[in-house]
Amino acid sequence: LLRAIAQAQEARHARLLVACASPGGGCLLDLNRLLPVPAGLLAWGPDHGAALDWLDRHWGTREAVRQIDLQETRDPRRHSRRRLRFRFWMLDGRPATLAASLLRAWPELEVTIRSLELPGG
């Protein structure tokens, strides 16, 4: 059963990646748009040590975030503001690293992190 669930999740993720890559598809949480990888590192390729180190330091992961869910609500403290709430999975990731990088880029951002540990993991 776990294998079937994992395969279904991988298939869903693959479909989402194709949709995001298609013209006008867009990705809900595109880390490269928010925190772009420097062009010089991109030229070296995805497996180059310096590129992998940069991803670890700035994104907290070497993989794209998965299963992105977006919810939009009104800020209860300020009705003129809206809140966007992203829920996502990171494969071997450190969301605190990503949050710190986002806050450096956009100091006015408010970030709350809740990590969930998977059973047995």
mmCIF file of N, CA and C in Angstrom:
data_model
loop_
_atom_site.group_PDB
_atom_site.id
_atom_site.type_symbol
_atom_site.label_atom_id
_atom_site.label_comp_id
_atom_site.label_asym_id
_atom_site.label_seq_id
_atom_site.Cartn_x
_atom_site.Cartn_y
_atom_site.Cartn_z
ATOM 1 N N LEU A 1 0.826 -1.194 0.000
ATOM 2 C CA LEU A 1 0.000 0.000 0.000
ATOM 3 C C LEU A 1 0.876 1.267 0.000
ATOM 4 N N LEU A 2 1.917 1.250 0.840
ATOM 5 C CA LEU A 2 2.800 2.418 0.881
ATOM 6 C C LEU A 2 3.482 2.665 -0.459
ATOM 7 N N ARG A 3 3.875 1.583 -1.119
ATOM 8 C CA ARG A 3 4.517 1.715 -2.433
ATOM 9 C C ARG A 3 3.536 2.335 -3.437
ATOM 10 N N ALA A 4 2.282 1.896 -3.409
ATOM 11 C CA ALA A 4 1.269 2.434 -4.323
ATOM 12 C C ALA A 4 1.025 3.913 -4.056
ATOM 13 N N ILE A 5 0.994 4.283 -2.780
ATOM 14 C CA ILE A 5 0.805 5.690 -2.439
ATOM 15 C C ILE A 5 1.997 6.518 -2.927
ATOM 16 N N ALA A 6 3.195 6.015 -2.691
ATOM 17 C CA ALA A 6 4.397 6.732 -3.137
ATOM 18 C C ALA A 6 4.414 6.888 -4.654
ATOM 19 N N GLN A 7 4.031 5.838 -5.378
ATOM 20 C CA GLN A 7 4.002 5.912 -6.841
ATOM 21 C C GLN A 7 2.944 6.906 -7.315
ATOM 22 N N ALA A 8 1.803 6.933 -6.654
ATOM 23 C CA ALA A 8 0.751 7.890 -7.022
ATOM 24 C C ALA A 8 1.224 9.321 -6.768
ATOM 25 N N GLN A 9 1.942 9.527 -5.662
ATOM 26 C CA GLN A 9 2.460 10.860 -5.354
ATOM 27 C C GLN A 9 3.504 11.293 -6.387
ATOM 28 N N GLU A 10 4.370 10.381 -6.754
ATOM 29 C CA GLU A 10 5.383 10.697 -7.766
ATOM 30 C C GLU A 10 4.730 11.027 -9.109
ATOM 31 N N ALA A 11 3.704 10.269 -9.481
ATOM 32 C CA ALA A 11 2.996 10.537 -10.741
ATOM 33 C C ALA A 11 2.324 11.904 -10.696
ATOM 34 N N ARG A 12 1.705 12.243 -9.566
ATOM 35 C CA ARG A 12 1.064 13.551 -9.410
ATOM 36 C C ARG A 12 2.104 14.662 -9.511
ATOM 37 N N HIS A 13 3.225 14.463 -8.847
ATOM 38 C CA HIS A 13 4.285 15.467 -8.884
ATOM 39 C C HIS A 13 4.800 15.657 -10.314
ATOM 40 N N ALA A 14 4.971 14.570 -11.044
ATOM 41 C CA ALA A 14 5.437 14.658 -12.431
ATOM 42 C C ALA A 14 4.435 15.438 -13.279
ATOM 43 N N ARG A 15 3.146 15.189 -13.076
ATOM 44 C CA ARG A 15 2.117 15.930 -13.833
ATOM 45 C C ARG A 15 2.172 17.422 -13.506
ATOM 46 N N LEU A 16 2.371 17.743 -12.232
ATOM 47 C CA LEU A 16 2.451 19.149 -11.838
ATOM 48 C C LEU A 16 3.680 19.834 -12.440
ATOM 49 N N LEU A 17 4.791 19.116 -12.478
ATOM 50 C CA LEU A 17 5.999 19.693 -13.077
ATOM 51 C C LEU A 17 5.782 19.984 -14.558
ATOM 52 N N VAL A 18 5.119 19.076 -15.259
ATOM 53 C CA VAL A 18 4.823 19.299 -16.678
ATOM 54 C C VAL A 18 3.909 20.505 -16.827
ATOM 55 N N ALA A 19 2.889 20.607 -15.974
ATOM 56 C CA ALA A 19 1.966 21.742 -16.052
ATOM 57 C C ALA A 19 2.683 23.052 -15.772
ATOM 58 N N CYS A 20 3.591 23.058 -14.801
ATOM 59 C CA CYS A 20 4.325 24.276 -14.470
ATOM 60 C C CYS A 20 5.268 24.690 -15.596
ATOM 61 N N ALA A 21 5.809 23.710 -16.297
ATOM 62 C CA ALA A 21 6.755 24.002 -17.375
ATOM 63 C C ALA A 21 6.054 24.437 -18.653
ATOM 64 N N SER A 22 4.767 24.159 -18.766
ATOM 65 C CA SER A 22 4.059 24.519 -19.988
ATOM 66 C C SER A 22 3.834 26.032 -20.031
ATOM 67 N N PRO A 23 3.710 26.592 -21.251
ATOM 68 C CA PRO A 23 3.506 28.038 -21.380
ATOM 69 C C PRO A 23 2.277 28.486 -20.586
ATOM 70 N N GLY A 24 2.468 29.479 -19.741
ATOM 71 C CA GLY A 24 1.374 29.995 -18.931
ATOM 72 C C GLY A 24 1.015 29.103 -17.752
ATOM 73 N N GLY A 25 1.728 27.988 -17.577
ATOM 74 C CA GLY A 25 1.394 27.060 -16.508
ATOM 75 C C GLY A 25 1.700 27.619 -15.139
ATOM 76 N N GLY A 26 2.862 28.188 -14.993
ATOM 77 C CA GLY A 26 3.241 28.769 -13.717
ATOM 78 C C GLY A 26 3.314 27.734 -12.610
ATOM 79 N N CYS A 27 4.099 28.004 -11.636
ATOM 80 C CA CYS A 27 4.249 27.124 -10.488
ATOM 81 C C CYS A 27 3.876 27.935 -9.249
ATOM 82 N N LEU A 28 3.109 27.352 -8.363
ATOM 83 C CA LEU A 28 2.650 28.087 -7.189
ATOM 84 C C LEU A 28 3.780 28.583 -6.302
ATOM 85 N N LEU A 29 4.830 27.821 -6.193
ATOM 86 C CA LEU A 29 5.945 28.198 -5.332
ATOM 87 C C LEU A 29 7.247 27.882 -6.066
ATOM 88 N N ASP A 30 7.563 28.725 -7.042
ATOM 89 C CA ASP A 30 8.742 28.534 -7.881
ATOM 90 C C ASP A 30 9.946 29.174 -7.187
ATOM 91 N N LEU A 31 10.756 28.339 -6.547
ATOM 92 C CA LEU A 31 11.894 28.858 -5.788
ATOM 93 C C LEU A 31 12.868 29.626 -6.660
ATOM 94 N N ASN A 32 13.028 29.209 -7.914
ATOM 95 C CA ASN A 32 13.974 29.904 -8.781
ATOM 96 C C ASN A 32 13.476 31.297 -9.161
ATOM 97 N N ARG A 33 12.182 31.529 -9.127
ATOM 98 C CA ARG A 33 11.676 32.886 -9.357
ATOM 99 C C ARG A 33 11.821 33.737 -8.107
ATOM 100 N N LEU A 34 11.623 33.120 -6.957
ATOM 101 C CA LEU A 34 11.713 33.856 -5.695
ATOM 102 C C LEU A 34 13.152 34.119 -5.286
ATOM 103 N N LEU A 35 13.981 33.109 -5.422
ATOM 104 C CA LEU A 35 15.394 33.183 -5.045
ATOM 105 C C LEU A 35 16.214 32.597 -6.188
ATOM 106 N N PRO A 36 16.429 33.376 -7.239
ATOM 107 C CA PRO A 36 17.064 32.832 -8.450
ATOM 108 C C PRO A 36 18.477 32.296 -8.221
ATOM 109 N N VAL A 37 18.730 31.167 -8.840
ATOM 110 C CA VAL A 37 20.078 30.599 -8.841
ATOM 111 C C VAL A 37 20.924 31.482 -9.759
ATOM 112 N N PRO A 38 22.084 31.927 -9.308
ATOM 113 C CA PRO A 38 22.932 32.769 -10.165
ATOM 114 C C PRO A 38 23.235 32.081 -11.502
ATOM 115 N N ALA A 39 23.206 32.873 -12.578
ATOM 116 C CA ALA A 39 23.407 32.334 -13.926
ATOM 117 C C ALA A 39 24.704 31.550 -14.052
ATOM 118 N N GLY A 40 25.756 32.019 -13.407
ATOM 119 C CA GLY A 40 27.039 31.319 -13.479
ATOM 120 C C GLY A 40 26.955 29.904 -12.937
ATOM 121 N N LEU A 41 26.175 29.714 -11.881
ATOM 122 C CA LEU A 41 26.006 28.372 -11.322
ATOM 123 C C LEU A 41 25.144 27.504 -12.222
ATOM 124 N N LEU A 42 24.139 28.117 -12.844
ATOM 125 C CA LEU A 42 23.285 27.355 -13.761
ATOM 126 C C LEU A 42 24.094 26.813 -14.932
ATOM 127 N N ALA A 43 25.047 27.600 -15.378
ATOM 128 C CA ALA A 43 25.867 27.179 -16.519
ATOM 129 C C ALA A 43 26.695 25.941 -16.191
ATOM 130 N N TRP A 44 27.021 25.741 -14.921
ATOM 131 C CA TRP A 44 27.822 24.578 -14.532
ATOM 132 C C TRP A 44 27.008 23.290 -14.485
ATOM 133 N N GLY A 45 25.695 23.411 -14.455
ATOM 134 C CA GLY A 45 24.841 22.220 -14.436
ATOM 135 C C GLY A 45 24.343 21.868 -13.044
ATOM 136 N N PRO A 46 23.299 21.047 -12.989
ATOM 137 C CA PRO A 46 22.618 20.769 -11.728
ATOM 138 C C PRO A 46 23.386 19.882 -10.758
ATOM 139 N N ASP A 47 24.426 19.204 -11.222
ATOM 140 C CA ASP A 47 25.165 18.294 -10.347
ATOM 141 C C ASP A 47 26.509 18.851 -9.883
ATOM 142 N N HIS A 48 26.803 20.087 -10.264
ATOM 143 C CA HIS A 48 28.079 20.696 -9.884
ATOM 144 C C HIS A 48 28.069 21.003 -8.385
ATOM 145 N N GLY A 49 29.169 20.755 -7.714
ATOM 146 C CA GLY A 49 29.269 20.935 -6.272
ATOM 147 C C GLY A 49 28.906 22.330 -5.795
ATOM 148 N N ALA A 50 29.377 23.355 -6.512
ATOM 149 C CA ALA A 50 29.086 24.729 -6.102
ATOM 150 C C ALA A 50 27.592 25.033 -6.228
ATOM 151 N N ALA A 51 26.970 24.507 -7.277
ATOM 152 C CA ALA A 51 25.528 24.714 -7.455
ATOM 153 C C ALA A 51 24.745 24.019 -6.341
ATOM 154 N N LEU A 52 25.143 22.805 -6.008
ATOM 155 C CA LEU A 52 24.466 22.068 -4.943
ATOM 156 C C LEU A 52 24.648 22.764 -3.598
ATOM 157 N N ASP A 53 25.839 23.291 -3.339
ATOM 158 C CA ASP A 53 26.083 24.031 -2.100
ATOM 159 C C ASP A 53 25.204 25.278 -2.027
ATOM 160 N N TRP A 54 25.068 25.986 -3.161
ATOM 161 C CA TRP A 54 24.231 27.183 -3.191
ATOM 162 C C TRP A 54 22.783 26.811 -2.874
ATOM 163 N N LEU A 55 22.279 25.746 -3.488
ATOM 164 C CA LEU A 55 20.903 25.314 -3.231
ATOM 165 C C LEU A 55 20.704 24.984 -1.754
ATOM 166 N N ASP A 56 21.643 24.291 -1.170
ATOM 167 C CA ASP A 56 21.553 23.961 0.260
ATOM 168 C C ASP A 56 21.519 25.224 1.123
ATOM 169 N N ARG A 57 22.377 26.194 0.807
ATOM 170 C CA ARG A 57 22.475 27.412 1.618
ATOM 171 C C ARG A 57 21.290 28.347 1.457
ATOM 172 N N HIS A 58 20.689 28.398 0.263
ATOM 173 C CA HIS A 58 19.634 29.382 -0.007
ATOM 174 C C HIS A 58 18.230 28.795 -0.037
ATOM 175 N N TRP A 59 18.086 27.596 -0.544
ATOM 176 C CA TRP A 59 16.764 26.981 -0.623
ATOM 177 C C TRP A 59 16.524 25.966 0.491
ATOM 178 N N GLY A 60 17.592 25.456 1.082
ATOM 179 C CA GLY A 60 17.437 24.431 2.105
ATOM 180 C C GLY A 60 17.149 23.063 1.532
ATOM 181 N N THR A 61 17.203 22.931 0.214
ATOM 182 C CA THR A 61 16.937 21.662 -0.452
ATOM 183 C C THR A 61 17.565 21.693 -1.840
ATOM 184 N N ARG A 62 17.798 20.524 -2.393
ATOM 185 C CA ARG A 62 18.314 20.429 -3.765
ATOM 186 C C ARG A 62 17.208 20.045 -4.738
ATOM 187 N N GLU A 63 16.018 19.886 -4.233
ATOM 188 C CA GLU A 63 14.875 19.451 -5.039
ATOM 189 C C GLU A 63 13.804 20.535 -5.042
ATOM 190 N N ALA A 64 12.927 20.481 -6.018
ATOM 191 C CA ALA A 64 11.771 21.375 -6.033
ATOM 192 C C ALA A 64 10.838 20.984 -4.892
ATOM 193 N N VAL A 65 10.135 21.974 -4.342
ATOM 194 C CA VAL A 65 9.149 21.655 -3.317
ATOM 195 C C VAL A 65 8.005 20.890 -3.975
ATOM 196 N N ARG A 66 7.311 20.080 -3.195
ATOM 197 C CA ARG A 66 6.298 19.173 -3.738
ATOM 198 C C ARG A 66 4.946 19.389 -3.074
ATOM 199 N N GLN A 67 3.926 18.962 -3.772
ATOM 200 C CA GLN A 67 2.546 18.996 -3.286
ATOM 201 C C GLN A 67 2.203 20.360 -2.710
ATOM 202 N N ILE A 68 2.300 21.359 -3.523
ATOM 203 C CA ILE A 68 2.058 22.729 -3.075
ATOM 204 C C ILE A 68 0.560 22.981 -3.016
ATOM 205 N N ASP A 69 0.124 23.489 -1.885
ATOM 206 C CA ASP A 69 -1.276 23.846 -1.689
ATOM 207 C C ASP A 69 -1.294 25.317 -1.294
ATOM 208 N N LEU A 70 -2.145 26.097 -1.918
ATOM 209 C CA LEU A 70 -2.232 27.524 -1.650
ATOM 210 C C LEU A 70 -3.616 27.851 -1.122
ATOM 211 N N GLN A 71 -3.644 28.574 -0.013
ATOM 212 C CA GLN A 71 -4.897 29.071 0.545
ATOM 213 C C GLN A 71 -4.758 30.571 0.737
ATOM 214 N N GLU A 72 -5.786 31.307 0.332
ATOM 215 C CA GLU A 72 -5.771 32.750 0.494
ATOM 216 C C GLU A 72 -6.862 33.135 1.489
ATOM 217 N N THR A 73 -6.503 33.935 2.493
ATOM 218 C CA THR A 73 -7.457 34.374 3.504
ATOM 219 C C THR A 73 -7.213 35.849 3.809
ATOM 220 N N ARG A 74 -8.161 36.456 4.482
ATOM 221 C CA ARG A 74 -7.985 37.833 4.970
ATOM 222 C C ARG A 74 -7.191 37.785 6.262
ATOM 223 N N ASP A 75 -6.338 38.759 6.444
ATOM 224 C CA ASP A 75 -5.585 38.869 7.691
ATOM 225 C C ASP A 75 -6.562 39.336 8.775
ATOM 226 N N PRO A 76 -6.761 38.548 9.841
ATOM 227 C CA PRO A 76 -7.734 38.956 10.867
ATOM 228 C C PRO A 76 -7.333 40.235 11.602
ATOM 229 N N ARG A 77 -6.031 40.552 11.607
ATOM 230 C CA ARG A 77 -5.567 41.758 12.296
ATOM 231 C C ARG A 77 -5.751 43.004 11.436
ATOM 232 N N ARG A 78 -5.626 42.832 10.124
ATOM 233 C CA ARG A 78 -5.750 43.967 9.195
ATOM 234 C C ARG A 78 -6.583 43.502 8.015
ATOM 235 N N HIS A 79 -7.827 43.922 7.974
ATOM 236 C CA HIS A 79 -8.753 43.432 6.946
ATOM 237 C C HIS A 79 -8.352 43.838 5.529
ATOM 238 N N SER A 80 -7.524 44.874 5.394
ATOM 239 C CA SER A 80 -7.111 45.292 4.048
ATOM 240 C C SER A 80 -6.020 44.385 3.484
ATOM 241 N N ARG A 81 -5.429 43.554 4.345
ATOM 242 C CA ARG A 81 -4.358 42.661 3.898
ATOM 243 C C ARG A 81 -4.887 41.249 3.721
ATOM 244 N N ARG A 82 -4.270 40.568 2.796
ATOM 245 C CA ARG A 82 -4.594 39.163 2.584
ATOM 246 C C ARG A 82 -3.407 38.314 2.982
ATOM 247 N N ARG A 83 -3.701 37.102 3.347
ATOM 248 C CA ARG A 83 -2.654 36.140 3.689
ATOM 249 C C ARG A 83 -2.643 35.045 2.644
ATOM 250 N N LEU A 84 -1.454 34.667 2.256
ATOM 251 C CA LEU A 84 -1.281 33.493 1.411
ATOM 252 C C LEU A 84 -0.618 32.433 2.269
ATOM 253 N N ARG A 85 -1.211 31.290 2.286
ATOM 254 C CA ARG A 85 -0.656 30.193 3.083
ATOM 255 C C ARG A 85 -0.277 29.072 2.138
ATOM 256 N N PHE A 86 1.006 28.761 2.138
ATOM 257 C CA PHE A 86 1.526 27.679 1.318
ATOM 258 C C PHE A 86 1.800 26.477 2.205
ATOM 259 N N ARG A 87 1.358 25.344 1.745
ATOM 260 C CA ARG A 87 1.718 24.089 2.389
ATOM 261 C C ARG A 87 2.447 23.284 1.335
ATOM 262 N N PHE A 88 3.562 22.693 1.727
ATOM 263 C CA PHE A 88 4.335 21.922 0.756
ATOM 264 C C PHE A 88 5.232 20.949 1.482
ATOM 265 N N TRP A 89 5.758 20.014 0.725
ATOM 266 C CA TRP A 89 6.711 19.028 1.218
ATOM 267 C C TRP A 89 8.069 19.339 0.632
ATOM 268 N N MET A 90 9.099 19.115 1.430
ATOM 269 C CA MET A 90 10.467 19.232 0.951
ATOM 270 C C MET A 90 11.125 17.878 1.139
ATOM 271 N N LEU A 91 11.724 17.384 0.085
ATOM 272 C CA LEU A 91 12.445 16.127 0.156
ATOM 273 C C LEU A 91 13.832 16.411 0.718
ATOM 274 N N ASP A 92 14.142 15.862 1.883
ATOM 275 C CA ASP A 92 15.431 16.122 2.536
ATOM 276 C C ASP A 92 15.713 17.612 2.649
ATOM 277 N N GLY A 93 14.696 18.378 3.002
ATOM 278 C CA GLY A 93 14.857 19.822 3.031
ATOM 279 C C GLY A 93 14.858 20.405 4.431
ATOM 280 N N ARG A 94 15.272 21.662 4.482
ATOM 281 C CA ARG A 94 15.280 22.425 5.715
ATOM 282 C C ARG A 94 14.480 23.708 5.479
ATOM 283 N N PRO A 95 13.191 23.699 5.822
ATOM 284 C CA PRO A 95 12.361 24.870 5.549
ATOM 285 C C PRO A 95 12.831 26.138 6.256
ATOM 286 N N ALA A 96 13.518 26.016 7.395
ATOM 287 C CA ALA A 96 14.014 27.211 8.090
ATOM 288 C C ALA A 96 15.043 27.940 7.238
ATOM 289 N N THR A 97 15.856 27.207 6.499
ATOM 290 C CA THR A 97 16.843 27.822 5.600
ATOM 291 C C THR A 97 16.128 28.596 4.498
ATOM 292 N N LEU A 98 15.110 27.989 3.909
ATOM 293 C CA LEU A 98 14.326 28.662 2.878
ATOM 294 C C LEU A 98 13.659 29.912 3.440
ATOM 295 N N ALA A 99 13.051 29.806 4.620
ATOM 296 C CA ALA A 99 12.374 30.950 5.232
ATOM 297 C C ALA A 99 13.352 32.092 5.487
ATOM 298 N N ALA A 100 14.544 31.781 5.998
ATOM 299 C CA ALA A 100 15.545 32.821 6.263
ATOM 300 C C ALA A 100 15.953 33.534 4.972
ATOM 301 N N SER A 101 16.104 32.784 3.892
ATOM 302 C CA SER A 101 16.471 33.396 2.604
ATOM 303 C C SER A 101 15.342 34.279 2.088
ATOM 304 N N LEU A 102 14.101 33.825 2.225
ATOM 305 C CA LEU A 102 12.954 34.631 1.784
ATOM 306 C C LEU A 102 12.853 35.919 2.606
ATOM 307 N N LEU A 103 13.090 35.823 3.899
ATOM 308 C CA LEU A 103 13.019 37.010 4.758
ATOM 309 C C LEU A 103 14.131 38.001 4.450
ATOM 310 N N ARG A 104 15.305 37.520 4.053
ATOM 311 C CA ARG A 104 16.379 38.436 3.642
ATOM 312 C C ARG A 104 15.978 39.167 2.357
ATOM 313 N N ALA A 105 15.320 38.456 1.448
ATOM 314 C CA ALA A 105 14.918 39.073 0.184
ATOM 315 C C ALA A 105 13.712 40.004 0.362
ATOM 316 N N TRP A 106 12.795 39.640 1.241
ATOM 317 C CA TRP A 106 11.578 40.421 1.485
ATOM 318 C C TRP A 106 11.367 40.567 2.987
ATOM 319 N N PRO A 107 11.998 41.567 3.612
ATOM 320 C CA PRO A 107 11.905 41.708 5.073
ATOM 321 C C PRO A 107 10.483 41.918 5.590
ATOM 322 N N GLU A 108 9.580 42.412 4.758
ATOM 323 C CA GLU A 108 8.201 42.658 5.201
ATOM 324 C C GLU A 108 7.357 41.379 5.246
ATOM 325 N N LEU A 109 7.913 40.322 4.760
ATOM 326 C CA LEU A 109 7.222 39.027 4.746
ATOM 327 C C LEU A 109 7.085 38.478 6.157
ATOM 328 N N GLU A 110 6.004 37.798 6.415
ATOM 329 C CA GLU A 110 5.829 37.087 7.684
ATOM 330 C C GLU A 110 5.839 35.602 7.374
ATOM 331 N N VAL A 111 6.669 34.867 8.076
ATOM 332 C CA VAL A 111 6.817 33.434 7.808
ATOM 333 C C VAL A 111 6.607 32.651 9.094
ATOM 334 N N THR A 112 5.790 31.633 9.015
ATOM 335 C CA THR A 112 5.607 30.690 10.110
ATOM 336 C C THR A 112 5.882 29.305 9.551
ATOM 337 N N ILE A 113 6.676 28.544 10.271
ATOM 338 C CA ILE A 113 7.025 27.198 9.804
ATOM 339 C C ILE A 113 6.502 26.176 10.797
ATOM 340 N N ARG A 114 5.839 25.187 10.255
ATOM 341 C CA ARG A 114 5.426 24.037 11.056
ATOM 342 C C ARG A 114 5.918 22.803 10.336
ATOM 343 N N SER A 115 6.821 22.108 10.955
ATOM 344 C CA SER A 115 7.358 20.885 10.354
ATOM 345 C C SER A 115 6.583 19.688 10.882
ATOM 346 N N LEU A 116 6.326 18.771 9.990
ATOM 347 C CA LEU A 116 5.666 17.527 10.364
ATOM 348 C C LEU A 116 6.636 16.389 10.136
ATOM 349 N N GLU A 117 6.796 15.578 11.108
ATOM 350 C CA GLU A 117 7.643 14.398 10.968
ATOM 351 C C GLU A 117 6.774 13.236 10.511
ATOM 352 N N LEU A 118 7.242 12.529 9.523
ATOM 353 C CA LEU A 118 6.521 11.354 9.053
ATOM 354 C C LEU A 118 6.769 10.181 9.993
ATOM 355 N N PRO A 119 5.756 9.358 10.215
ATOM 356 C CA PRO A 119 5.955 8.196 11.078
ATOM 357 C C PRO A 119 7.086 7.310 10.557
ATOM 358 N N GLY A 120 7.953 6.903 11.453
ATOM 359 C CA GLY A 120 9.052 6.023 11.087
ATOM 360 C C GLY A 120 10.165 6.717 10.328
ATOM 361 N N GLY A 121 10.087 8.030 10.156
ATOM 362 C CA GLY A 121 11.063 8.682 9.331
ATOM 363 C C GLY A 121 11.954 9.612 9.990
#
